[in-house]
PDB file of C-alpha atoms and ligand atoms in Angstrom:
ATOM      1  CA  MET A   3      19.005 -49.428  25.495  1.00 70.00           C
ATOM      2  CA  SER A   4      19.038 -49.094  29.224  1.00 89.00           C
ATOM      3  CA  ALA A   5      18.064 -52.121  31.161  1.00 98.00           C
ATOM      4  CA  ARG A   6      14.198 -53.049  31.730  1.00 98.00           C
ATOM      5  CA  LYS A   7      12.964 -52.274  34.823  1.00 98.00           C
ATOM      6  CA  ILE A   8      11.873 -55.532  36.762  1.00 98.00           C
ATOM      7  CA  ILE A   9      10.062 -56.754  40.054  1.00 99.00           C
ATOM      8  CA  ILE A  10      10.492 -60.316  40.545  1.00 99.00           C
ATOM      9  CA  ASP A  11       7.395 -61.669  42.698  1.00 99.00           C
ATOM     10  CA  THR A  12       8.175 -65.233  43.977  1.00 98.00           C
ATOM     11  CA  ASP A  13       7.543 -68.353  46.096  1.00 98.00           C
ATOM     12  CA  PRO A  14      11.008 -69.729  46.354  1.00 98.00           C
ATOM     13  CA  GLY A  15      11.181 -72.777  45.461  1.00 96.00           C
ATOM     14  CA  GLN A  16      14.499 -74.079  43.690  1.00 97.00           C
ATOM     15  CA  ASP A  17      13.532 -73.141  40.049  1.00 97.00           C
ATOM     16  CA  ASP A  18      12.464 -69.607  41.665  1.00 98.00           C
ATOM     17  CA  ALA A  19      15.970 -69.369  42.928  1.00 98.00           C
ATOM     18  CA  VAL A  20      17.601 -69.833  39.575  1.00 98.00           C
ATOM     19  CA  ALA A  21      15.012 -67.641  37.844  1.00 98.00           C
ATOM     20  CA  ILE A  22      16.203 -64.962  40.567  1.00 98.00           C
ATOM     21  CA  LEU A  23      19.880 -65.763  39.770  1.00 98.00           C
ATOM     22  CA  LEU A  24      19.374 -65.366  36.100  1.00 98.00           C
ATOM     23  CA  ALA A  25      18.281 -61.896  36.473  1.00 98.00           C
ATOM     24  CA  LEU A  26      21.033 -61.032  39.149  1.00 98.00           C
ATOM     25  CA  ALA A  27      23.375 -62.459  36.235  1.00 98.00           C
ATOM     26  CA  SER A  28      22.120 -59.897  33.687  1.00 98.00           C
ATOM     27  CA  PRO A  29      22.421 -56.629  34.870  1.00 97.00           C
ATOM     28  CA  GLU A  30      22.706 -55.157  31.338  1.00 97.00           C
ATOM     29  CA  ASP A  31      19.573 -56.243  30.278  1.00 98.00           C
ATOM     30  CA  LEU A  32      17.595 -56.297  33.522  1.00 98.00           C
ATOM     31  CA  ASP A  33      17.420 -53.633  36.153  1.00 98.00           C
ATOM     32  CA  LEU A  34      15.705 -55.729  39.532  1.00 98.00           C
ATOM     33  CA  LEU A  35      14.274 -52.876  41.391  1.00 98.00           C
ATOM     34  CA  GLY A  36      12.949 -55.620  44.161  1.00 98.00           C
ATOM     35  CA  ILE A  37      11.744 -58.786  45.014  1.00 99.00           C
ATOM     36  CA  THR A  38       8.492 -59.687  47.102  1.00 99.00           C
ATOM     37  CA  CYS A  39       7.661 -62.700  48.174  1.00 98.00           C
ATOM     38  CA  VAL A  40       4.237 -64.563  48.472  1.00 98.00           C
ATOM     39  CA  ALA A  41       3.295 -67.859  50.229  1.00 98.00           C
ATOM     40  CA  GLY A  42       2.972 -70.730  47.827  1.00 98.00           C
ATOM     41  CA  ASN A  43       5.556 -73.470  47.662  1.00 97.00           C
ATOM     42  CA  VAL A  44       6.088 -72.988  51.184  1.00 98.00           C
ATOM     43  CA  PRO A  45       4.742 -70.563  53.614  1.00 98.00           C
ATOM     44  CA  LEU A  46       5.964 -66.864  53.597  1.00 98.00           C
ATOM     45  CA  PRO A  47       8.451 -66.962  56.440  1.00 98.00           C
ATOM     46  CA  LEU A  48      10.094 -69.746  54.246  1.00 98.00           C
ATOM     47  CA  THR A  49       9.705 -68.095  50.445  1.00 98.00           C
ATOM     48  CA  SER A  50      11.135 -64.456  52.162  1.00 98.00           C
ATOM     49  CA  LYS A  51      13.665 -66.131  53.735  1.00 98.00           C
ATOM     50  CA  ASN A  52      14.689 -68.559  50.658  1.00 98.00           C
ATOM     51  CA  ALA A  53      14.690 -65.328  48.503  1.00 98.00           C
ATOM     52  CA  ARG A  54      17.172 -63.367  50.501  1.00 98.00           C
ATOM     53  CA  ILE A  55      19.573 -66.804  50.578  1.00 98.00           C
ATOM     54  CA  THR A  56      19.625 -66.828  46.801  1.00 98.00           C
ATOM     55  CA  CYS A  57      20.500 -62.881  46.994  1.00 98.00           C
ATOM     56  CA  GLU A  58      23.617 -63.773  49.406  1.00 98.00           C
ATOM     57  CA  ALA A  59      24.682 -66.687  47.009  1.00 98.00           C
ATOM     58  CA  ALA A  60      25.202 -64.457  44.481  1.00 97.00           C
ATOM     59  CA  SER A  61      26.546 -61.832  46.860  1.00 97.00           C
ATOM     60  CA  ARG A  62      23.907 -59.488  45.980  1.00 97.00           C
ATOM     61  CA  THR A  63      22.522 -58.103  49.172  1.00 98.00           C
ATOM     62  CA  ASP A  64      21.796 -54.658  47.674  1.00 98.00           C
ATOM     63  CA  VAL A  65      18.836 -55.997  46.055  1.00 98.00           C
ATOM     64  CA  PRO A  66      15.780 -55.297  48.474  1.00 98.00           C
ATOM     65  CA  VAL A  67      13.411 -58.147  49.383  1.00 99.00           C
ATOM     66  CA  TYR A  68       9.883 -57.775  50.557  1.00 99.00           C
ATOM     67  CA  ALA A  69       7.542 -60.155  52.611  1.00 98.00           C
ATOM     68  CA  GLY A  70       3.932 -59.795  50.810  1.00 98.00           C
ATOM     69  CA  SER A  71       0.889 -61.891  51.230  1.00 98.00           C
ATOM     70  CA  LYS A  72       0.665 -64.780  53.263  1.00 98.00           C
ATOM     71  CA  ALA A  73      -2.355 -66.365  52.621  1.00 98.00           C
ATOM     72  CA  PRO A  74      -4.292 -66.400  49.034  1.00 98.00           C
ATOM     73  CA  LEU A  75      -7.055 -63.998  48.891  1.00 98.00           C
ATOM     74  CA  ALA A  76     -10.110 -65.699  49.580  1.00 97.00           C
ATOM     75  CA  ARG A  77      -8.747 -69.436  50.418  1.00 97.00           C
ATOM     76  CA  PRO A  78      -6.726 -71.143  52.490  1.00 97.00           C
ATOM     77  CA  LEU A  79      -2.858 -71.747  51.824  1.00 98.00           C
ATOM     78  CA  ILE A  80      -1.745 -74.824  50.030  1.00 96.00           C
ATOM     79  CA  THR A  81       1.865 -75.636  49.774  1.00 97.00           C
ATOM     80  CA  ALA A  82       3.968 -78.171  47.732  1.00 95.00           C
ATOM     81  CA  GLU A  83       6.726 -79.502  50.240  1.00 94.00           C
ATOM     82  CA  HIS A  84       5.838 -82.389  48.409  1.00 91.00           C
ATOM     83  CA  VAL A  85       7.994 -81.082  45.307  1.00 91.00           C
ATOM     84  CA  HIS A  86      10.438 -78.413  47.015  1.00 92.00           C
ATOM     85  CA  GLY A  87      11.222 -80.536  50.064  1.00 93.00           C
ATOM     86  CA  GLN A  88      10.712 -78.846  53.640  1.00 95.00           C
ATOM     87  CA  THR A  89      12.539 -75.580  53.236  1.00 97.00           C
ATOM     88  CA  GLY A  90      11.116 -74.984  49.758  1.00 96.00           C
ATOM     89  CA  LEU A  91      14.847 -74.980  48.505  1.00 96.00           C
ATOM     90  CA  ASP A  92      16.320 -78.542  49.704  1.00 96.00           C
ATOM     91  CA  GLY A  93      19.370 -79.543  47.882  1.00 96.00           C
ATOM     92  CA  PRO A  94      22.193 -77.498  48.775  1.00 97.00           C
ATOM     93  CA  LYS A  95      23.565 -76.859  52.591  1.00 97.00           C
ATOM     94  CA  LEU A  96      21.367 -73.585  53.509  1.00 98.00           C
ATOM     95  CA  TRP A  97      22.183 -70.813  55.746  1.00 98.00           C
ATOM     96  CA  GLU A  98      20.508 -68.387  57.993  1.00 98.00           C
ATOM     97  CA  PRO A  99      20.465 -65.184  55.794  1.00 98.00           C
ATOM     98  CA  GLN A 100      22.288 -62.245  56.855  1.00 98.00           C
ATOM     99  CA  MET A 101      20.659 -59.584  54.873  1.00 98.00           C
ATOM    100  CA  PRO A 102      17.195 -58.240  56.572  1.00 98.00           C
ATOM    101  CA  LEU A 103      13.841 -58.339  55.073  1.00 98.00           C
ATOM    102  CA  ALA A 104      13.219 -54.559  53.485  1.00 98.00           C
ATOM    103  CA  GLU A 105      10.790 -52.625  55.588  1.00 98.00           C
ATOM    104  CA  GLY A 106       7.208 -52.468  54.359  1.00 98.00           C
ATOM    105  CA  HIS A 107       4.839 -55.143  52.727  1.00 98.00           C
ATOM    106  CA  GLY A 108       5.390 -56.373  49.542  1.00 98.00           C
ATOM    107  CA  VAL A 109       2.106 -55.104  47.757  1.00 99.00           C
ATOM    108  CA  ASP A 110       3.186 -51.681  48.994  1.00 98.00           C
ATOM    109  CA  PHE A 111       6.614 -51.732  47.338  1.00 99.00           C
ATOM    110  CA  ILE A 112       4.609 -52.759  44.087  1.00 99.00           C
ATOM    111  CA  ILE A 113       2.119 -49.794  44.160  1.00 99.00           C
ATOM    112  CA  ALA A 114       4.779 -47.316  45.248  1.00 98.00           C
ATOM    113  CA  THR A 115       7.241 -48.610  42.574  1.00 98.00           C
ATOM    114  CA  LEU A 116       4.601 -48.554  39.710  1.00 98.00           C
ATOM    115  CA  ARG A 117       3.294 -45.047  40.723  1.00 98.00           C
ATOM    116  CA  ALA A 118       7.072 -43.799  41.277  1.00 98.00           C
ATOM    117  CA  GLN A 119       8.351 -44.925  37.780  1.00 98.00           C
ATOM    118  CA  GLU A 120       7.619 -43.415  34.250  1.00 98.00           C
ATOM    119  CA  PRO A 121       4.431 -45.102  33.037  1.00 98.00           C
ATOM    120  CA  GLY A 122       4.953 -48.412  30.918  1.00 98.00           C
ATOM    121  CA  THR A 123       8.550 -48.990  32.411  1.00 98.00           C
ATOM    122  CA  VAL A 124       8.093 -51.508  35.191  1.00 98.00           C
ATOM    123  CA  THR A 125       7.491 -55.406  34.196  1.00 98.00           C
ATOM    124  CA  LEU A 126       6.231 -57.601  36.714  1.00 99.00           C
ATOM    125  CA  CYS A 127       7.738 -60.847  36.829  1.00 99.00           C
ATOM    126  CA  THR A 128       5.445 -63.680  38.319  1.00 98.00           C
ATOM    127  CA  LEU A 129       7.002 -66.772  39.694  1.00 98.00           C
ATOM    128  CA  GLY A 130       4.212 -67.900  42.266  1.00 98.00           C
ATOM    129  CA  PRO A 131       0.755 -67.491  43.266  1.00 98.00           C
ATOM    130  CA  LEU A 132      -0.750 -63.792  41.887  1.00 98.00           C
ATOM    131  CA  THR A 133      -1.858 -62.758  45.256  1.00 98.00           C
ATOM    132  CA  ASN A 134       0.537 -60.197  45.514  1.00 98.00           C
ATOM    133  CA  ILE A 135      -0.185 -58.643  42.330  1.00 99.00           C
ATOM    134  CA  ALA A 136      -3.957 -58.937  42.417  1.00 98.00           C
ATOM    135  CA  ALA A 137      -3.647 -57.357  45.903  1.00 98.00           C
ATOM    136  CA  ALA A 138      -2.041 -54.545  44.523  1.00 98.00           C
ATOM    137  CA  PHE A 139      -4.827 -54.447  41.637  1.00 98.00           C
ATOM    138  CA  ASN A 140      -7.479 -53.952  43.870  1.00 98.00           C
ATOM    139  CA  THR A 141      -5.649 -51.361  46.217  1.00 98.00           C
ATOM    140  CA  ALA A 142      -4.688 -48.969  43.516  1.00 98.00           C
ATOM    141  CA  PRO A 143      -6.279 -49.631  40.365  1.00 98.00           C
ATOM    142  CA  ASP A 144      -4.330 -46.706  38.945  1.00 98.00           C
ATOM    143  CA  ILE A 145      -1.255 -48.851  38.862  1.00 98.00           C
ATOM    144  CA  ILE A 146      -2.409 -51.414  36.152  1.00 98.00           C
ATOM    145  CA  GLU A 147      -2.302 -49.121  33.312  1.00 98.00           C
ATOM    146  CA  ARG A 148       1.249 -48.218  34.405  1.00 98.00           C
ATOM    147  CA  VAL A 149       2.455 -51.751  34.123  1.00 98.00           C
ATOM    148  CA  GLN A 150       4.636 -52.330  31.121  1.00 98.00           C
ATOM    149  CA  GLU A 151       3.704 -55.957  30.967  1.00 98.00           C
ATOM    150  CA  ILE A 152       3.300 -59.037  33.337  1.00 98.00           C
ATOM    151  CA  VAL A 153       5.242 -62.031  32.246  1.00 98.00           C
ATOM    152  CA  MET A 154       4.278 -65.093  34.802  1.00 98.00           C
ATOM    153  CA  MET A 155       4.948 -68.643  35.270  1.00 98.00           C
ATOM    154  CA  GLY A 156       1.685 -70.555  35.280  1.00 98.00           C
ATOM    155  CA  GLY A 157      -1.458 -72.380  33.957  1.00 98.00           C
ATOM    156  CA  ALA A 158      -1.418 -75.152  31.148  1.00 98.00           C
ATOM    157  CA  TYR A 159      -3.375 -75.804  28.189  1.00 97.00           C
ATOM    158  CA  PHE A 160      -1.862 -79.082  26.521  1.00 95.00           C
ATOM    159  CA  GLU A 161       0.025 -80.212  30.191  1.00 95.00           C
ATOM    160  CA  VAL A 162      -3.547 -79.494  31.555  1.00 93.00           C
ATOM    161  CA  GLY A 163      -2.167 -79.798  35.350  1.00 93.00           C
ATOM    162  CA  ASN A 164       0.115 -80.764  37.849  1.00 93.00           C
ATOM    163  CA  ILE A 165      -1.487 -79.894  41.009  1.00 95.00           C
ATOM    164  CA  THR A 166      -4.622 -81.216  40.137  1.00 96.00           C
ATOM    165  CA  PRO A 167      -5.837 -82.980  37.013  1.00 96.00           C
ATOM    166  CA  ALA A 168      -6.639 -79.849  35.678  1.00 97.00           C
ATOM    167  CA  ALA A 169      -4.614 -76.925  37.032  1.00 98.00           C
ATOM    168  CA  GLU A 170      -1.497 -75.850  37.529  1.00 98.00           C
ATOM    169  CA  PHE A 171      -0.164 -74.939  41.198  1.00 98.00           C
ATOM    170  CA  ASN A 172       0.429 -71.068  40.759  1.00 98.00           C
ATOM    171  CA  ILE A 173      -2.795 -70.345  39.656  1.00 98.00           C
ATOM    172  CA  TYR A 174      -4.811 -73.167  41.482  1.00 98.00           C
ATOM    173  CA  ALA A 175      -3.263 -71.612  44.689  1.00 98.00           C
ATOM    174  CA  ASP A 176      -5.182 -68.553  44.348  1.00 98.00           C
ATOM    175  CA  PRO A 177      -7.544 -68.697  41.169  1.00 98.00           C
ATOM    176  CA  GLU A 178      -9.618 -65.319  42.555  1.00 98.00           C
ATOM    177  CA  ALA A 179      -6.061 -63.566  42.196  1.00 98.00           C
ATOM    178  CA  ALA A 180      -5.557 -65.035  38.722  1.00 98.00           C
ATOM    179  CA  GLU A 181      -8.978 -63.942  37.527  1.00 98.00           C
ATOM    180  CA  ILE A 182      -8.294 -60.512  38.803  1.00 98.00           C
ATOM    181  CA  VAL A 183      -4.862 -60.152  37.110  1.00 98.00           C
ATOM    182  CA  PHE A 184      -6.226 -61.841  33.756  1.00 98.00           C
ATOM    183  CA  ARG A 185      -9.413 -59.591  33.471  1.00 98.00           C
ATOM    184  CA  SER A 186      -6.791 -56.525  34.502  1.00 98.00           C
ATOM    185  CA  GLY A 187      -6.371 -55.400  30.945  1.00 98.00           C
ATOM    186  CA  ALA A 188      -2.542 -54.967  31.634  1.00 98.00           C
ATOM    187  CA  PRO A 189      -0.110 -56.736  29.112  1.00 98.00           C
ATOM    188  CA  ILE A 190       0.278 -60.535  29.823  1.00 98.00           C
ATOM    189  CA  THR A 191       2.952 -63.022  28.612  1.00 98.00           C
ATOM    190  CA  VAL A 192       2.579 -66.651  30.189  1.00 98.00           C
ATOM    191  CA  MET A 193       4.937 -69.368  30.495  1.00 98.00           C
ATOM    192  CA  PRO A 194       2.244 -72.336  31.226  1.00 98.00           C
ATOM    193  CA  LEU A 195       3.545 -76.203  32.009  1.00 98.00           C
ATOM    194  CA  ASP A 196       3.274 -76.710  28.300  1.00 97.00           C
ATOM    195  CA  VAL A 197       6.588 -74.684  27.591  1.00 97.00           C
ATOM    196  CA  THR A 198       8.161 -75.302  31.195  1.00 96.00           C
ATOM    197  CA  HIS A 199       7.480 -79.009  30.805  1.00 94.00           C
ATOM    198  CA  LYS A 200      10.128 -78.981  27.488  1.00 95.00           C
ATOM    199  CA  VAL A 201      12.948 -77.326  29.537  1.00 96.00           C
ATOM    200  CA  LEU A 202      14.347 -79.860  31.734  1.00 94.00           C
ATOM    201  CA  ALA A 203      17.452 -80.011  33.713  1.00 94.00           C
ATOM    202  CA  THR A 204      18.850 -82.767  32.749  1.00 93.00           C
ATOM    203  CA  LYS A 205      22.130 -84.726  34.046  1.00 92.00           C
ATOM    204  CA  PRO A 206      24.473 -83.498  31.257  1.00 95.00           C
ATOM    205  CA  ARG A 207      22.386 -79.766  31.649  1.00 96.00           C
ATOM    206  CA  VAL A 208      23.103 -79.851  35.455  1.00 96.00           C
ATOM    207  CA  GLU A 209      26.603 -81.186  35.022  1.00 97.00           C
ATOM    208  CA  ALA A 210      27.534 -78.061  32.904  1.00 98.00           C
ATOM    209  CA  ILE A 211      26.318 -75.692  35.310  1.00 98.00           C
ATOM    210  CA  ARG A 212      28.197 -77.527  38.312  1.00 98.00           C
ATOM    211  CA  ALA A 213      31.140 -77.655  35.950  1.00 98.00           C
ATOM    212  CA  LEU A 214      31.442 -73.763  36.392  1.00 98.00           C
ATOM    213  CA  ASN A 215      32.744 -74.710  39.584  1.00 97.00           C
ATOM    214  CA  THR A 216      31.927 -71.425  41.631  1.00 97.00           C
ATOM    215  CA  ARG A 217      29.437 -71.001  44.549  1.00 97.00           C
ATOM    216  CA  VAL A 218      26.472 -70.072  42.319  1.00 98.00           C
ATOM    217  CA  GLY A 219      27.098 -73.114  40.187  1.00 98.00           C
ATOM    218  CA  ARG A 220      27.349 -75.749  42.822  1.00 98.00           C
ATOM    219  CA  PHE A 221      24.372 -74.053  44.620  1.00 98.00           C
ATOM    220  CA  THR A 222      22.337 -74.424  41.624  1.00 98.00           C
ATOM    221  CA  ALA A 223      23.222 -77.908  40.358  1.00 97.00           C
ATOM    222  CA  GLU A 224      22.896 -78.966  44.364  1.00 97.00           C
ATOM    223  CA  MET A 225      19.387 -77.517  43.907  1.00 96.00           C
ATOM    224  CA  LEU A 226      18.515 -79.225  40.557  1.00 95.00           C
ATOM    225  CA  ASP A 227      19.779 -82.367  41.929  1.00 92.00           C
ATOM    226  CA  PHE A 228      16.947 -82.507  44.617  1.00 91.00           C
ATOM    227  CA  PHE A 229      14.263 -80.775  42.280  1.00 84.00           C
ATOM    228  CA  GLU A 230      14.812 -83.366  39.349  1.00 79.00           C
ATOM    229  CA  ARG A 231      13.941 -86.302  41.817  1.00 78.00           C
ATOM    230  CA  PHE A 232      10.113 -85.387  42.073  1.00 74.00           C
ATOM    231  CA  ASP A 233       9.766 -84.757  38.122  1.00 70.00           C
ATOM    232  CA  MET A 234      11.315 -88.104  37.189  1.00 71.00           C
ATOM    233  CA  GLU A 235       9.558 -90.008  39.400  1.00 73.00           C
ATOM    234  CA  LYS A 236       6.193 -88.649  38.485  1.00 72.00           C
ATOM    235  CA  TYR A 237       6.627 -88.357  34.909  1.00 70.00           C
ATOM    236  CA  GLY A 238       9.538 -90.373  34.113  1.00 71.00           C
ATOM    237  CA  SER A 239      11.056 -87.061  32.377  1.00 74.00           C
ATOM    238  CA  GLU A 240      14.742 -86.658  31.879  1.00 83.00           C
ATOM    239  CA  GLY A 241      14.833 -84.091  34.503  1.00 87.00           C
ATOM    240  CA  GLY A 242      12.972 -81.427  36.512  1.00 89.00           C
ATOM    241  CA  PRO A 243      11.156 -78.556  34.198  1.00 93.00           C
ATOM    242  CA  LEU A 244      13.009 -75.222  34.734  1.00 95.00           C
ATOM    243  CA  HIS A 245       9.409 -73.479  35.137  1.00 97.00           C
ATOM    244  CA  ASP A 246      10.143 -70.016  36.365  1.00 98.00           C
ATOM    245  CA  PRO A 247      13.601 -69.243  35.060  1.00 98.00           C
ATOM    246  CA  CYS A 248      11.508 -69.438  31.481  1.00 98.00           C
ATOM    247  CA  VAL A 249       9.994 -66.019  32.690  1.00 98.00           C
ATOM    248  CA  ILE A 250      13.458 -64.476  33.271  1.00 98.00           C
ATOM    249  CA  ALA A 251      14.942 -66.075  29.801  1.00 98.00           C
ATOM    250  CA  TRP A 252      11.548 -64.860  27.702  1.00 98.00           C
ATOM    251  CA  LEU A 253      12.880 -60.946  28.873  1.00 98.00           C
ATOM    252  CA  LEU A 254      16.681 -61.762  28.034  1.00 98.00           C
ATOM    253  CA  LYS A 255      16.000 -63.893  24.101  1.00 98.00           C
ATOM    254  CA  PRO A 256      12.175 -63.723  23.339  1.00 98.00           C
ATOM    255  CA  GLU A 257      13.543 -65.461  20.117  1.00 98.00           C
ATOM    256  CA  LEU A 258      14.235 -68.881  22.146  1.00 98.00           C
ATOM    257  CA  PHE A 259      10.494 -69.291  22.421  1.00 98.00           C
ATOM    258  CA  SER A 260       7.167 -69.076  20.451  1.00 98.00           C
ATOM    259  CA  GLY A 261       3.323 -68.538  21.075  1.00 98.00           C
ATOM    260  CA  ARG A 262      -0.054 -67.409  20.370  1.00 98.00           C
ATOM    261  CA  HIS A 263      -1.991 -64.314  21.480  1.00 98.00           C
ATOM    262  CA  VAL A 264      -5.410 -65.933  23.218  1.00 98.00           C
ATOM    263  CA  ASN A 265      -8.102 -65.384  25.523  1.00 98.00           C
ATOM    264  CA  VAL A 266      -7.335 -67.084  28.776  1.00 98.00           C
ATOM    265  CA  GLU A 267     -10.015 -67.349  31.298  1.00 98.00           C
ATOM    266  CA  ILE A 268      -9.819 -68.966  35.060  1.00 98.00           C
ATOM    267  CA  GLU A 269     -11.841 -71.235  36.511  1.00 98.00           C
ATOM    268  CA  THR A 270     -12.936 -70.304  39.994  1.00 98.00           C
ATOM    269  CA  SER A 271     -15.920 -72.146  41.026  1.00 97.00           C
ATOM    270  CA  SER A 272     -15.813 -75.949  39.784  1.00 96.00           C
ATOM    271  CA  SER A 273     -14.623 -77.980  42.688  1.00 93.00           C
ATOM    272  CA  LEU A 274     -13.336 -80.517  39.570  1.00 97.00           C
ATOM    273  CA  THR A 275     -11.516 -78.065  37.348  1.00 98.00           C
ATOM    274  CA  LEU A 276     -10.805 -75.043  39.734  1.00 98.00           C
ATOM    275  CA  GLY A 277      -7.756 -72.779  39.041  1.00 98.00           C
ATOM    276  CA  MET A 278      -7.639 -74.055  35.229  1.00 98.00           C
ATOM    277  CA  THR A 279      -6.433 -71.640  32.670  1.00 98.00           C
ATOM    278  CA  VAL A 280      -9.079 -72.061  29.840  1.00 98.00           C
ATOM    279  CA  ALA A 281      -7.093 -70.734  27.115  1.00 98.00           C
ATOM    280  CA  ASP A 282      -8.725 -70.471  23.686  1.00 98.00           C
ATOM    281  CA  TRP A 283      -5.837 -71.713  21.936  1.00 97.00           C
ATOM    282  CA  TRP A 284      -7.584 -72.618  18.815  1.00 97.00           C
ATOM    283  CA  GLY A 285      -9.601 -69.821  18.692  1.00 97.00           C
ATOM    284  CA  VAL A 286     -13.282 -71.029  18.939  1.00 98.00           C
ATOM    285  CA  THR A 287     -14.525 -68.359  20.696  1.00 98.00           C
ATOM    286  CA  ASP A 288     -14.818 -64.533  20.044  1.00 97.00           C
ATOM    287  CA  ARG A 289     -13.177 -63.509  23.435  1.00 98.00           C
ATOM    288  CA  LYS A 290     -10.847 -60.912  22.891  1.00 98.00           C
ATOM    289  CA  PRO A 291      -7.154 -62.248  23.411  1.00 98.00           C
ATOM    290  CA  ASN A 292      -5.896 -60.722  26.881  1.00 98.00           C
ATOM    291  CA  ALA A 293      -2.240 -62.933  26.790  1.00 98.00           C
ATOM    292  CA  LEU A 294       0.310 -64.185  24.613  1.00 98.00           C
ATOM    293  CA  PHE A 295       0.137 -67.868  25.826  1.00 98.00           C
ATOM    294  CA  ILE A 296       3.570 -69.656  25.084  1.00 98.00           C
ATOM    295  CA  GLY A 297       3.610 -72.939  23.906  1.00 97.00           C
ATOM    296  CA  ASP A 298       7.460 -73.936  22.816  1.00 98.00           C
ATOM    297  CA  ALA A 299      10.714 -73.272  23.464  1.00 98.00           C
ATOM    298  CA  ASP A 300      14.504 -73.801  22.208  1.00 98.00           C
ATOM    299  CA  ALA A 301      15.400 -75.605  25.388  1.00 98.00           C
ATOM    300  CA  ASP A 302      19.192 -75.965  24.460  1.00 98.00           C
ATOM    301  CA  GLY A 303      19.234 -72.459  23.647  1.00 98.00           C
ATOM    302  CA  PHE A 304      17.739 -71.931  27.017  1.00 98.00           C
ATOM    303  CA  PHE A 305      20.303 -74.106  28.888  1.00 98.00           C
ATOM    304  CA  THR A 306      23.176 -72.499  26.918  1.00 98.00           C
ATOM    305  CA  LEU A 307      21.630 -68.785  28.096  1.00 98.00           C
ATOM    306  CA  LEU A 308      21.217 -69.942  31.720  1.00 98.00           C
ATOM    307  CA  THR A 309      24.841 -71.492  31.881  1.00 98.00           C
ATOM    308  CA  GLU A 310      26.388 -68.653  30.399  1.00 98.00           C
ATOM    309  CA  ARG A 311      24.864 -66.299  32.377  1.00 98.00           C
ATOM    310  CA  LEU A 312      25.302 -68.216  35.578  1.00 98.00           C
ATOM    311  CA  ALA A 313      28.955 -67.997  35.045  1.00 98.00           C
ATOM    312  CA  ARG A 314      29.230 -64.459  35.568  1.00 97.00           C
ATOM    313  CA  LEU A 315      28.261 -64.786  39.054  1.00 96.00           C
TER     314      LEU A 315
HETATM  315 CA1  LIG B  27       7.389 -70.550  41.742  1.00 59.77          CA
END
């Protein structure tokens, strides 16, 4: 089987960077056509810089990195420096990337790629707010049916929220974009907080990555050293949740995960619950399922996969 073609849409973010590295470490499984950046964890100039730093850390400057949307569709930008640090990638010593941004807008790259490739052969991996994907669907509705699948980190049901009591950051940051994507009809797999909060970068797991004793191993461990502080203080958990790499791990080893096909609607108006992913987990409505909503993961299997793959870089 040939490698599955993917575009990673992202707002790095330490966990985004780990997801990108995992994809770059898996060329026989995943053909990374390009990376499109969006404002999210930090503003666009930083996310588009951090994506290039990550590619350079893996010596993969051949992957085109595009800047995309600098603000949500209909709202002011909110960011999460309180989680990720001022750079978005706090932890390792960072450098000014040498590789330039690819020319053109990330949204145009998504549209052009979906039109150029055979229908049903490109998967969109979304690791940040859904602004770029919704903008592409709005501008070029013909591409929606050409999408093989959207695999996203976003939302929550049992874990409810992390940026507000009711909402997960990626959905809350651009709920109108999320609504467009969930109503698009494209096949969607969701990695909500319900699963990512089970995939914790505990000390022994981080030390196993550091012990690879490679540039990528040290870079990753130093990011995770910083990243875990916030969640350990906030939740008292054993380590930071590796949200975004779940998206890539699912493409590599879906047997590590389990979930349900359910209906997911996005709250876009209530000030109290804005950005909530209203997932019909218990099937109490007759609303049509529109997403595979993941609920559980084999965390040890996930970290074994991640560590083995990072060792290749
Ligand atoms: Ca992210």
